[in-house]
CSV table of C-alpha atoms and ligand atoms in Angstrom, one decimal:
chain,number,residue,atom,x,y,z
A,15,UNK,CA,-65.3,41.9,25.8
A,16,UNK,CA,-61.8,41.4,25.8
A,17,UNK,CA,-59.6,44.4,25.2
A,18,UNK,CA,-56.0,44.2,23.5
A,19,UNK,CA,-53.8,44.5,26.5
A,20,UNK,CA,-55.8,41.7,28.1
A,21,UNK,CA,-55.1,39.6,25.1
A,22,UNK,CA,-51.0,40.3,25.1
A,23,UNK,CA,-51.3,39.2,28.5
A,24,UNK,CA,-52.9,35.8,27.8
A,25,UNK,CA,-50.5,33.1,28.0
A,26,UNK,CA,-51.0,31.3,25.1
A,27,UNK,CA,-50.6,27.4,24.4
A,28,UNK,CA,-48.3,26.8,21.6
A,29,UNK,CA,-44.7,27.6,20.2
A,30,UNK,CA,-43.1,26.6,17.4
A,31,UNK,CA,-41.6,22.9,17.2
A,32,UNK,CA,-38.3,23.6,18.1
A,33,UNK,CA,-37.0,20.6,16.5
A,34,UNK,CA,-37.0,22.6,13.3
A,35,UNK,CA,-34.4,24.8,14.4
A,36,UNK,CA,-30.9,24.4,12.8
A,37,UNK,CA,-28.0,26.5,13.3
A,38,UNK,CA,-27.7,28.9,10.4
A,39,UNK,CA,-24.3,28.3,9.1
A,40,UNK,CA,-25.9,24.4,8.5
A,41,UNK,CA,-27.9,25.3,5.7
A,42,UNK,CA,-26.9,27.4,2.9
A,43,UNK,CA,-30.2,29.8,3.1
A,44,UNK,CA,-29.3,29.8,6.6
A,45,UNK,CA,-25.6,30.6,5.7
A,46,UNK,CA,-26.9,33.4,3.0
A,47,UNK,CA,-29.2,35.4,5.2
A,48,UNK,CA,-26.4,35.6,7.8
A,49,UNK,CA,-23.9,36.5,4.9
A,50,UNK,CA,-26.9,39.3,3.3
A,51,UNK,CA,-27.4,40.7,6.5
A,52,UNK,CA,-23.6,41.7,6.6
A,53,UNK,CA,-23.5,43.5,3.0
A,54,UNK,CA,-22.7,47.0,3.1
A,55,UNK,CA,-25.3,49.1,1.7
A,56,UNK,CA,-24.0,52.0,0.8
A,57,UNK,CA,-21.4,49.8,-1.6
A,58,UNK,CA,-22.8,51.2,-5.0
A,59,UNK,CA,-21.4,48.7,-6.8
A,60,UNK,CA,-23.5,44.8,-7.5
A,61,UNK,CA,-23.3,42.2,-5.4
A,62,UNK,CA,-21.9,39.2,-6.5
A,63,UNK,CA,-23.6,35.8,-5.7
A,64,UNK,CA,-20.6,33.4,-6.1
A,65,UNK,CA,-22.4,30.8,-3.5
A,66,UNK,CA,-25.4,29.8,-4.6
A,67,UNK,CA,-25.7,27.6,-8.2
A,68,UNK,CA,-29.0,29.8,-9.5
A,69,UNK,CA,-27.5,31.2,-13.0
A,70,UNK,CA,-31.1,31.5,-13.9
A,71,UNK,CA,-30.1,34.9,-12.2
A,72,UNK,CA,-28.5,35.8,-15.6
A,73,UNK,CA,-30.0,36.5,-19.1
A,74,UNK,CA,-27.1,34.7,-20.4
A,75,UNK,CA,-28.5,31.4,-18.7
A,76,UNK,CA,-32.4,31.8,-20.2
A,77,UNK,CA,-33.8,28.0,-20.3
A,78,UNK,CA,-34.9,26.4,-23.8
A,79,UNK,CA,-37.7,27.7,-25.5
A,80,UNK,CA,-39.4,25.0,-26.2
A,81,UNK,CA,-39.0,23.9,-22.8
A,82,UNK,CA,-41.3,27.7,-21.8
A,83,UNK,CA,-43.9,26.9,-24.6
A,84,UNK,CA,-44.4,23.1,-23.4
A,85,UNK,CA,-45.4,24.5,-20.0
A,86,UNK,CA,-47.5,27.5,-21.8
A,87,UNK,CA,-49.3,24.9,-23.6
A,88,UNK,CA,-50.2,22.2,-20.5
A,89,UNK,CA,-51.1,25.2,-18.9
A,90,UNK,CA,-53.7,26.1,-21.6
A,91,UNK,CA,-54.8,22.5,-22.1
A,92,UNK,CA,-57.6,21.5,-19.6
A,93,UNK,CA,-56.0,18.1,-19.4
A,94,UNK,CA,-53.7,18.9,-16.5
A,95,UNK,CA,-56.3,20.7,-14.5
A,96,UNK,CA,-56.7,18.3,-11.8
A,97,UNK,CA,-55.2,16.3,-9.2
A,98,UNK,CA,-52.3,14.1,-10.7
A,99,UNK,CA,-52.0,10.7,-9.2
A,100,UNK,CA,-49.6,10.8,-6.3
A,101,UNK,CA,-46.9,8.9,-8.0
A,102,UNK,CA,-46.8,11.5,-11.2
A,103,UNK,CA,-48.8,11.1,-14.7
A,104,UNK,CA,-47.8,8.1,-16.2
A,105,UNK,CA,-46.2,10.5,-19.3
A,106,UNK,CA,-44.2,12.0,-17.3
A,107,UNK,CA,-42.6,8.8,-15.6
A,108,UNK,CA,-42.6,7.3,-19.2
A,109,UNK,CA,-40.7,10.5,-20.4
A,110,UNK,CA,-38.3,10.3,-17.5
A,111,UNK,CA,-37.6,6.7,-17.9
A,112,UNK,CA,-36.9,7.1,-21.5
A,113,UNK,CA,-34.5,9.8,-20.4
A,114,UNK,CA,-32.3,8.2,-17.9
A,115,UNK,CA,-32.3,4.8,-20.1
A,116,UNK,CA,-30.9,6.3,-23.4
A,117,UNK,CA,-27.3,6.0,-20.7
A,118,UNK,CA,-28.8,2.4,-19.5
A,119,UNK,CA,-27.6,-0.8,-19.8
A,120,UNK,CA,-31.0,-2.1,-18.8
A,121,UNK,CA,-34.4,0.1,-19.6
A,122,UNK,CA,-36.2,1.2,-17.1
A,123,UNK,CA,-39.8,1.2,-16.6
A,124,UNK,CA,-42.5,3.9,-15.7
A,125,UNK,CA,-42.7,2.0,-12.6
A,126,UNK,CA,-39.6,2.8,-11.3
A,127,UNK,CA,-40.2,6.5,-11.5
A,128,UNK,CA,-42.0,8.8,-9.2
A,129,UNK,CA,-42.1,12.6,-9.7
A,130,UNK,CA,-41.0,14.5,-7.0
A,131,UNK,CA,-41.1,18.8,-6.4
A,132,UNK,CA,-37.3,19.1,-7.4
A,133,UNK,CA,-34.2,16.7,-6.5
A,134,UNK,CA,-34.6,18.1,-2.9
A,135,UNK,CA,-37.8,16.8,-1.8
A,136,UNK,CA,-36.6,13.5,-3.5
A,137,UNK,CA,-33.7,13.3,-1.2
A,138,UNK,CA,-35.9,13.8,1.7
A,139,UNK,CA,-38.3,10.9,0.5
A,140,UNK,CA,-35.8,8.4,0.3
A,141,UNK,CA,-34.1,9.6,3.6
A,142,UNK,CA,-37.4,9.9,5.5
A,143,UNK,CA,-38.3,6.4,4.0
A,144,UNK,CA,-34.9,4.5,5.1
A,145,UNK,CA,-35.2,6.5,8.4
A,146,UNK,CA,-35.5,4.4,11.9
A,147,UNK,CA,-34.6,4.3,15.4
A,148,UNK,CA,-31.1,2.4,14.6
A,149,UNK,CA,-30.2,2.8,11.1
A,150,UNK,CA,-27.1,5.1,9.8
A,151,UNK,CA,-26.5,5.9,6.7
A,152,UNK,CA,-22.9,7.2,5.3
A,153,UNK,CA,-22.5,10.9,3.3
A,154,UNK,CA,-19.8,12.5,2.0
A,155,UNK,CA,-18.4,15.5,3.2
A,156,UNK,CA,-18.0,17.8,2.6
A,157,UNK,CA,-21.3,17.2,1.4
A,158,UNK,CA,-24.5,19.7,0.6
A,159,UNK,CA,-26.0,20.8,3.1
A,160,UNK,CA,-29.4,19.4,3.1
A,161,UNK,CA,-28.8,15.3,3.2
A,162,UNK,CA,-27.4,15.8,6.6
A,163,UNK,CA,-30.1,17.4,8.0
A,164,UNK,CA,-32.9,15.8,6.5
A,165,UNK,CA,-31.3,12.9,7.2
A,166,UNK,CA,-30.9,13.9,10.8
A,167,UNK,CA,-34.7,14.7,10.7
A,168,UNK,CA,-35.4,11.1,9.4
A,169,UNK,CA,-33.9,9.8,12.5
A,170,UNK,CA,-31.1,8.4,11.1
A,171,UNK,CA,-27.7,8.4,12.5
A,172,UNK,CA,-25.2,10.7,10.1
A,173,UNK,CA,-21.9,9.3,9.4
A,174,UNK,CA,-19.5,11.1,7.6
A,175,UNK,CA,-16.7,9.5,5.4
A,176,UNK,CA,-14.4,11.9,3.5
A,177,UNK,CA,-13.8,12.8,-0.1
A,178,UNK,CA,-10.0,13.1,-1.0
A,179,UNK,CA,-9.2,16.6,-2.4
A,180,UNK,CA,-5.6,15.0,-3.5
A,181,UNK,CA,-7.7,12.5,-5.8
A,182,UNK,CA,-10.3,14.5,-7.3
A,183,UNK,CA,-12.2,14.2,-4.5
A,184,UNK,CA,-12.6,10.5,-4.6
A,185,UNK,CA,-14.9,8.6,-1.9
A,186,UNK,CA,-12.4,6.8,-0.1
A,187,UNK,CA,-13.4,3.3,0.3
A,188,UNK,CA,-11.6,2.5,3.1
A,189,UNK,CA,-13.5,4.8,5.5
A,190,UNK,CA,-17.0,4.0,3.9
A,191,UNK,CA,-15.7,0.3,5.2
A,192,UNK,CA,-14.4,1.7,9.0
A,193,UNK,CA,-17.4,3.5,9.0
A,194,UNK,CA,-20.1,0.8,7.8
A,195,UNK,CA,-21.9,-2.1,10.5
A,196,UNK,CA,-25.2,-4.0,10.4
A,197,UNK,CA,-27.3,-0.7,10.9
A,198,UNK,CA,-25.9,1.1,8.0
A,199,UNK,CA,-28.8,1.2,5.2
A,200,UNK,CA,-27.0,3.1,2.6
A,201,UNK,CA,-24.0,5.5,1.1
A,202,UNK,CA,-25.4,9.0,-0.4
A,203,UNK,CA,-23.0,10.0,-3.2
A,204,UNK,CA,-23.4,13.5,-5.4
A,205,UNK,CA,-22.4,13.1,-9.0
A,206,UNK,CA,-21.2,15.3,-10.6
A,207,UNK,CA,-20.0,17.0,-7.0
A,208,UNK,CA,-21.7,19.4,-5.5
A,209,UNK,CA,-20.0,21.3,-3.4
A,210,UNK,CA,-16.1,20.1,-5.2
A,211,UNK,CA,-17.3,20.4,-9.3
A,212,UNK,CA,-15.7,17.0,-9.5
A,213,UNK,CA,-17.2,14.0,-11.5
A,214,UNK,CA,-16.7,10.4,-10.5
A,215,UNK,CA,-14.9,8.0,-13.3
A,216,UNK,CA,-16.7,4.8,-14.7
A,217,UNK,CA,-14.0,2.7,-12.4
A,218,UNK,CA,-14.5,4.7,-9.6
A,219,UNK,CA,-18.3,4.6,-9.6
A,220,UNK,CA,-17.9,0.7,-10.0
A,221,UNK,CA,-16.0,0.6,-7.0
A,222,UNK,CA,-18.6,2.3,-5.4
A,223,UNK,CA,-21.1,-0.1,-6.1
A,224,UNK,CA,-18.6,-3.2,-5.2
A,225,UNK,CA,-18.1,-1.6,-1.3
A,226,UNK,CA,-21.8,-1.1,-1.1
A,227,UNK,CA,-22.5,-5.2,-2.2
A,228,UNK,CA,-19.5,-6.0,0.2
A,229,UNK,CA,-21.5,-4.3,2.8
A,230,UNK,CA,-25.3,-5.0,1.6
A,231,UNK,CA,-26.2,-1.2,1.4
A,232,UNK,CA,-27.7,0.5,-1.1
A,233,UNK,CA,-26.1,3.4,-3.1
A,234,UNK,CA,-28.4,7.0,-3.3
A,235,UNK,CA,-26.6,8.7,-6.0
A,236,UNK,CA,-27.9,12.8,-6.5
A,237,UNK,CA,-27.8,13.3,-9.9
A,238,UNK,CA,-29.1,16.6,-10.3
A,239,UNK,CA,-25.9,17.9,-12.4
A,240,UNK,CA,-26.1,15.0,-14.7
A,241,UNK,CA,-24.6,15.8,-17.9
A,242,UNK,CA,-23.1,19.3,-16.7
A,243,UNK,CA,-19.7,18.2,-17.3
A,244,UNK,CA,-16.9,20.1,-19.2
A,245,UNK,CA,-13.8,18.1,-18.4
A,246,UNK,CA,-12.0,14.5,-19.1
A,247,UNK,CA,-14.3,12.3,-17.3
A,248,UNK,CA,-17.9,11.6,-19.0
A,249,UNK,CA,-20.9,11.5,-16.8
A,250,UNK,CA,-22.0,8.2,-16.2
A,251,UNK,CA,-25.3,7.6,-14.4
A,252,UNK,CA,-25.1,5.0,-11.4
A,253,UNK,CA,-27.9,2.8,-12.3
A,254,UNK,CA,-25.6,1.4,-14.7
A,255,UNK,CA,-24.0,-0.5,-11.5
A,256,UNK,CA,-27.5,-1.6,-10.7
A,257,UNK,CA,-26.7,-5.6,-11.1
A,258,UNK,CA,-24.0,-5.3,-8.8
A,259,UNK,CA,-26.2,-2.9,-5.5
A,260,UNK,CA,-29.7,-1.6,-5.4
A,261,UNK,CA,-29.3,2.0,-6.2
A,262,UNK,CA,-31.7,5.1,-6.1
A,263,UNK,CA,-31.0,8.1,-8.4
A,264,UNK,CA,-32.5,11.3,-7.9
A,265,UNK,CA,-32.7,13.9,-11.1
A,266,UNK,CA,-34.3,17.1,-11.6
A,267,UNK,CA,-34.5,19.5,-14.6
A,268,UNK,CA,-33.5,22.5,-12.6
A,269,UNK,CA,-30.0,22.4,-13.3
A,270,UNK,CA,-29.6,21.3,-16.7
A,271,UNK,CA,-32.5,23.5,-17.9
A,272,UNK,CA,-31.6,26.3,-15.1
A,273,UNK,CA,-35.5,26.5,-13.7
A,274,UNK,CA,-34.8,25.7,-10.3
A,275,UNK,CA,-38.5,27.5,-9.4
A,276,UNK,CA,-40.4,25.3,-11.6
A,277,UNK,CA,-39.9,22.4,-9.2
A,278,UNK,CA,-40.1,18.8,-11.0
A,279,UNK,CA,-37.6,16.1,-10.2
A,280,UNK,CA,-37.7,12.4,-9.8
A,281,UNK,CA,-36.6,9.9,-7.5
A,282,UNK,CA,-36.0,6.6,-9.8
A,283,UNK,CA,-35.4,2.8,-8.2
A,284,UNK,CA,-32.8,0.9,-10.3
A,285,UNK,CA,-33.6,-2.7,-8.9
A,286,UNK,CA,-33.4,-5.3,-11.5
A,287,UNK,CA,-32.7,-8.3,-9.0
A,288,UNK,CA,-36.1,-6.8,-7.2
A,289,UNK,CA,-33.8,-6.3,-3.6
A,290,UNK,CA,-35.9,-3.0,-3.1
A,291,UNK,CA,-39.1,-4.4,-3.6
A,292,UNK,CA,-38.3,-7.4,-1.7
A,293,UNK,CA,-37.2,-5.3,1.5
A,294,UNK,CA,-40.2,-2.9,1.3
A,295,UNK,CA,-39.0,-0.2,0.1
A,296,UNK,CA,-40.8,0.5,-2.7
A,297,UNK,CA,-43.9,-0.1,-1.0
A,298,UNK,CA,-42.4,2.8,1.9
A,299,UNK,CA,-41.7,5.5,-0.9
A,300,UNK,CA,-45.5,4.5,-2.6
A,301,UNK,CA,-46.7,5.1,1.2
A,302,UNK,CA,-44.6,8.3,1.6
A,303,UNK,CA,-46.5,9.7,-1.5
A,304,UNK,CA,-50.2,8.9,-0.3
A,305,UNK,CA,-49.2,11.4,2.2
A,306,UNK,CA,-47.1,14.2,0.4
A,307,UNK,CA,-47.1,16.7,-2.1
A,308,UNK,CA,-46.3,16.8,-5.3
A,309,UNK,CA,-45.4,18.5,-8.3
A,310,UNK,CA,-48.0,20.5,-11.0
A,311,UNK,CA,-50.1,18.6,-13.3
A,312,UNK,CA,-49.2,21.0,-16.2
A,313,UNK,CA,-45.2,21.0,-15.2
A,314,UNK,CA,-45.9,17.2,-15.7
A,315,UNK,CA,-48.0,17.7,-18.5
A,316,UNK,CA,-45.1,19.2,-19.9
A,317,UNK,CA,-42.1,17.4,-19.0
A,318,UNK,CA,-42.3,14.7,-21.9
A,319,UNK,CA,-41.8,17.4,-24.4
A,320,UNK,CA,-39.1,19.2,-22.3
A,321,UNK,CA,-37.0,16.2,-22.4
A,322,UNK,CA,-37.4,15.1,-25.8
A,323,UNK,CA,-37.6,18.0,-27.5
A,324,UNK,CA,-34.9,20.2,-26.4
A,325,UNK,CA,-31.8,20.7,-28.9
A,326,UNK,CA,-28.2,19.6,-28.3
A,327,UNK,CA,-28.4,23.4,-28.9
A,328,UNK,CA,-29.5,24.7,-25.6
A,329,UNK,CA,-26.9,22.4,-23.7
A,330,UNK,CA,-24.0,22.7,-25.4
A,331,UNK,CA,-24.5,26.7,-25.0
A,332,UNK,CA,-24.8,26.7,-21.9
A,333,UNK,CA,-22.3,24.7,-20.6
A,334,UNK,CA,-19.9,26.5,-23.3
A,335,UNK,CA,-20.5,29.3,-20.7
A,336,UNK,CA,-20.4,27.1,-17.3
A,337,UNK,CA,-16.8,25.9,-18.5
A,338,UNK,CA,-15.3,29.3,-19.9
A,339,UNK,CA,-16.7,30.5,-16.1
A,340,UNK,CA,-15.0,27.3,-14.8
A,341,UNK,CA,-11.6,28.1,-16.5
A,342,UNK,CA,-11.7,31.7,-15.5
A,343,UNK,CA,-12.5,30.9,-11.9
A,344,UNK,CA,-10.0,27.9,-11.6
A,345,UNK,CA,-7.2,30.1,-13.0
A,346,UNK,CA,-8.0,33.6,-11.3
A,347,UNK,CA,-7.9,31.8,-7.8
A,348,UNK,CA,-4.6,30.7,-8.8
A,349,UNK,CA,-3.3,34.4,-8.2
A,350,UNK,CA,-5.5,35.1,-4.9
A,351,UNK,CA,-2.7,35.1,-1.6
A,352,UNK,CA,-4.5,32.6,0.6
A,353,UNK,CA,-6.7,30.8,-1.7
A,354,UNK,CA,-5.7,27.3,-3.4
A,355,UNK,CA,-7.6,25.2,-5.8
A,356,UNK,CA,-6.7,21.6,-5.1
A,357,UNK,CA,-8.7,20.6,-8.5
A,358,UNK,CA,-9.7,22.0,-11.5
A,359,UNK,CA,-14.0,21.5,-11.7
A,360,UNK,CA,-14.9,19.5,-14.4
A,361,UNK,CA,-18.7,19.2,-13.5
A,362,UNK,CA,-21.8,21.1,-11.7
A,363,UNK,CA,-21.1,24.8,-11.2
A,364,UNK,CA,-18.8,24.9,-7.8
A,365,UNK,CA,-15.6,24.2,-6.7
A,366,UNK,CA,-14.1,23.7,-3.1
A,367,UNK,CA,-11.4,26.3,-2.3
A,368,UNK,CA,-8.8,25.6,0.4
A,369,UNK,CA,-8.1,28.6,2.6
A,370,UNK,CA,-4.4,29.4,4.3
A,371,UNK,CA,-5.6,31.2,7.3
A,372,UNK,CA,-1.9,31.6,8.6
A,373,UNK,CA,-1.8,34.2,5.6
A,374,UNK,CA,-3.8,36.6,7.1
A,375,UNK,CA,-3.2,39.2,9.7
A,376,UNK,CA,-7.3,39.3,11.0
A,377,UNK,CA,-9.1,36.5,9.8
A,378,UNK,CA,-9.8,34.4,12.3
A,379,UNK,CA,-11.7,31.1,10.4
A,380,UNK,CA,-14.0,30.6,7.2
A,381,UNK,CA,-16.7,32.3,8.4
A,382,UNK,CA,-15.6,35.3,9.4
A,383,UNK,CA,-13.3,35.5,6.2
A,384,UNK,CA,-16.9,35.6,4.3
A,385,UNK,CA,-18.6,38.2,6.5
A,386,UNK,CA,-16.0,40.5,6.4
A,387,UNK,CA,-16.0,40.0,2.2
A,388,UNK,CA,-19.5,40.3,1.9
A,389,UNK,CA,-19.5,43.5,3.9
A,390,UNK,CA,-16.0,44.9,2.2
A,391,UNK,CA,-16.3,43.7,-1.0
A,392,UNK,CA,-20.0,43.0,-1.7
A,393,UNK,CA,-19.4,39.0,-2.9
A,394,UNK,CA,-20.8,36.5,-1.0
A,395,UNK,CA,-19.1,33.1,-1.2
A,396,UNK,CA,-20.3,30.2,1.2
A,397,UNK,CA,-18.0,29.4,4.0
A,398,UNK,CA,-17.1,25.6,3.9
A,399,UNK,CA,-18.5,25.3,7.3
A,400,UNK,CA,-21.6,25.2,6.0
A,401,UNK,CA,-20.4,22.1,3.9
A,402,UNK,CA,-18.6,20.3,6.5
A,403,UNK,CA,-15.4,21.7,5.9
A,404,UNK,CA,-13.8,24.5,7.8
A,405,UNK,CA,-10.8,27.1,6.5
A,406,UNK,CA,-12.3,25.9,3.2
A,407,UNK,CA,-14.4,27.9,0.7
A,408,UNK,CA,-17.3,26.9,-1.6
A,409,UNK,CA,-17.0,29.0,-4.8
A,410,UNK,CA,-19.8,29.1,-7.6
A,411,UNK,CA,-19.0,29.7,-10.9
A,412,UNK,CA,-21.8,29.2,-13.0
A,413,UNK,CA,-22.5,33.6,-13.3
A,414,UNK,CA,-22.3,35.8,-15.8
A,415,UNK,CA,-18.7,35.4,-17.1
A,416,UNK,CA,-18.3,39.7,-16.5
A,417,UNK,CA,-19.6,39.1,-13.0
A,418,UNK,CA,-17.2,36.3,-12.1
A,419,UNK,CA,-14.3,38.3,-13.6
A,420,UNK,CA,-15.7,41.1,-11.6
A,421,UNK,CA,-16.0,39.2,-8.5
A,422,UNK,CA,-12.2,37.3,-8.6
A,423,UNK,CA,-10.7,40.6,-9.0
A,424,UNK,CA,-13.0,42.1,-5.9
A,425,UNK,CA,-12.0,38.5,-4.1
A,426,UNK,CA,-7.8,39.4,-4.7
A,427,UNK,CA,-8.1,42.8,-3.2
A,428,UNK,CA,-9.5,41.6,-0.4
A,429,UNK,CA,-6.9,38.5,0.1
A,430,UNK,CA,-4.3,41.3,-0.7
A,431,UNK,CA,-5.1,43.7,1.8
A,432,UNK,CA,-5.7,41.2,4.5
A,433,UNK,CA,-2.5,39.5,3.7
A,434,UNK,CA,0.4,40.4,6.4
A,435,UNK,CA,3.2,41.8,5.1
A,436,UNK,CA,6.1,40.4,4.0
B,30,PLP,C1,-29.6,22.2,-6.5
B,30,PLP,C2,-29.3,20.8,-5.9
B,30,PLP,C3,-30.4,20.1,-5.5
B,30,PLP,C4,-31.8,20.6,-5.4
B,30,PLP,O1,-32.3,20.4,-6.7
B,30,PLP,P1,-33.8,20.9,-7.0
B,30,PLP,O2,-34.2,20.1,-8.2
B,30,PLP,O3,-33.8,22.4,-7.2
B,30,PLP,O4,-34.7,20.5,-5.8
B,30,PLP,C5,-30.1,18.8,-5.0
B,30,PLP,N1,-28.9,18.3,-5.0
B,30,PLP,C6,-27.8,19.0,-5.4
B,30,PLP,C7,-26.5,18.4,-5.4
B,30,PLP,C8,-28.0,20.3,-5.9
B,30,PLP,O5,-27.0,21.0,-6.3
């Protein structure tokens, strides 16, 4: 018999595949552990989470109640017991459908959807299926964090065009053009903006989809803040540009409905020329499926009646409270020495924040500008390097209203003390 020293001895065969590894600061769990670690613990006072958009943190952000009794009841019912198809319960793509076409020029179909655990695993599908040795695809940036990783994963070449703080952080066209050649498959977009809280006008979106016909790409539009908008411009779905490009939207209900742990999404083709199908690439997503996971039959079961049956109620609370946050947060950073807003959000539940390092005495970048707050002031803001932008900030907003107060007046003391004197 082997003893226990003989085992720690043994050198075994296998490690972990270090292909996985990312630098921290590159994902924003990554970017919050580092930021947690640094929190001062004898601080009696709450943290405040301005940097990650979870406000199903806060009483004031319960979801609908019908929306907790449809999944009570699918639970209960025997019906959703087994294995859903790997595609999603027809229901639930029918619900979906309905959904997203009630904004539509042209319906969609059941067909078109397929359920997917969240808006983040249906990013990675359609990445992982456009993926190849010599494609490229474009994403914004600053951008969130996971497209350009998965997308790196996927084995496709990243390539960044910017977003232009000075118009509302606009794509600008002319560098999705420089950028584009014949390996480019596709431009990612994020409406409404995650990380800036912008939202794309009808014009701008149709510009969009021109560029991407000039260039024969298709348009993957992350719609997982559809509808949480609060200022001029109305949200406007892309698959209404779909006669002009191919597009792919991807949709959750964890935003909208704030259950970010129940995990149910959808990616949705909008292909009514058939340019998708024609190139394979609905038969790739169909293929992706046969070998991935999905989400619950009883969170399907119950997704037909979340959609449909949820009041006008429920939203337009909510987002009462997302845009009285917005406002606060928008005009309290207006005061803060250091800090600038270029735009006021008018969508999702975060805003970009530009940072004057020159004002400063010991703050060297981003990064070390959120350490030392999480550790003097217990707030923990993501550093724009983790969204492609450094000496920027990425502020949430969407917290309990007496939190955010809380946390701008904690976020000025800090700017004020590290400020060098006049
Ligand atoms: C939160 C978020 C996601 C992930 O959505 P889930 O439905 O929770 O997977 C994807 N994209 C953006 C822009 C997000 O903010």
């Amino acid at each position: 018999m082997e003893n226990s020293t003989t085992l720690t001895k043994n050198k075994w065969g296998f490690r972990g595949n270090s292909d996985l590894k990312v630098e921290p600061v590159t994902t924003i769990r990554g970017a919050l552990t580092l930021l947690m670690s640094n929190l001062n613990v004898s601080d009696g006072r709450p943290v405040i989470p301005m940097s990650v958009s979870e406000p199903s943190a806060f009483p004031c952000f319960g979801t609908a109640q019908v929306a907790a009794d449809a999944i009570a009841e699918a639970v209960r019912s025997p019906e959703f017991n087994g294995y859903p198809p790997t595609e999603g319960i027809l229901p639930a793509r029918r619900a979906v459908a309905e959904y997203l076409s009630e904004y539509l020029p042209t319906k969609l179909s059941p067909d078109d959807v397929f359920m997917t655990l969240g808006g983040h695993q249906a990013g990675q599908i359609i990445l992982h299926v456009l993926g190849g040795s010599k494609s490229n695809i474009l994403i914004p940036r600053p951008y969130f964090p996971y497209v350009d990783v998965f997308a790196q994963k996927a084995n496709l070449e990243v390539r960044f065009f910017n977003l232009l703080p000075e118009k509302n952080w606009e794509v600008d066209l002319d560098s999705v053009i420089a950028l584009a050649d014949k390996n480019t498959v596709a431009m990612f977009i994020i409406n409404p903006g995650n990380p800036c809280g912008n939202v794309f006008t009808y014009n701008h979106l149709k510009k969009v989809a021109e560029t991407a016909r000039k260039l024969g790409i298709l348009v993957i539009s992350d719609e997982v803040y559809g509808h949480i908008v609060f200022g001029e411009n109305p949200f406007v779905p892309m698959g209404v540009f779909a006669s002009i490009t191919p597009i792919i939207t991807l949709g959750s209900i964890s935003k909208r409905w704030m259950v970010p742990g129940w995990r149910i999404g959808w990616l949705v083709t909008h292909d009514p020329d058939g340019i998708l199908k024609e190139h394979g690439i609905i038969t790739s997503i169909k293929q992706y499926f046969n070998l991935s996971s999905y989400p619950p039959a009883f969170i399907q079961g119950a997704l037909p009646h979340i959609l449909a049956e949820t009041k006008d109620d429920f939203f337009s609370k909510t987002l009462d409270i997302i845009k009285e946050s917005a406002i606060s947060c928008y005009e309290g950073i207006k005061d803060v020495p250091g800090l600038t807003c270029p735009t006021r959000p008018q969508g999702s539940m975060c805003v970009m924040v530009k940072l004057d390092i020159s004002v400063f005495e010991d703050i060297k970048d981003d990064l070390d500008f959120c350490l030392k707050l999480a550790k003097e002031e217990s707030v923990i803001i993501l550093p724009g390097v983790s969204v492609g932008l450094c000496n920027w900030l990425r502020v949430t907003f969407a917290i309990d209203p007496l939190y955010l107060k809380d946390g701008i007046k904690r976020l000025k003391s800090f700017c004020v003390r590290h400020s060098k004197r006049a």
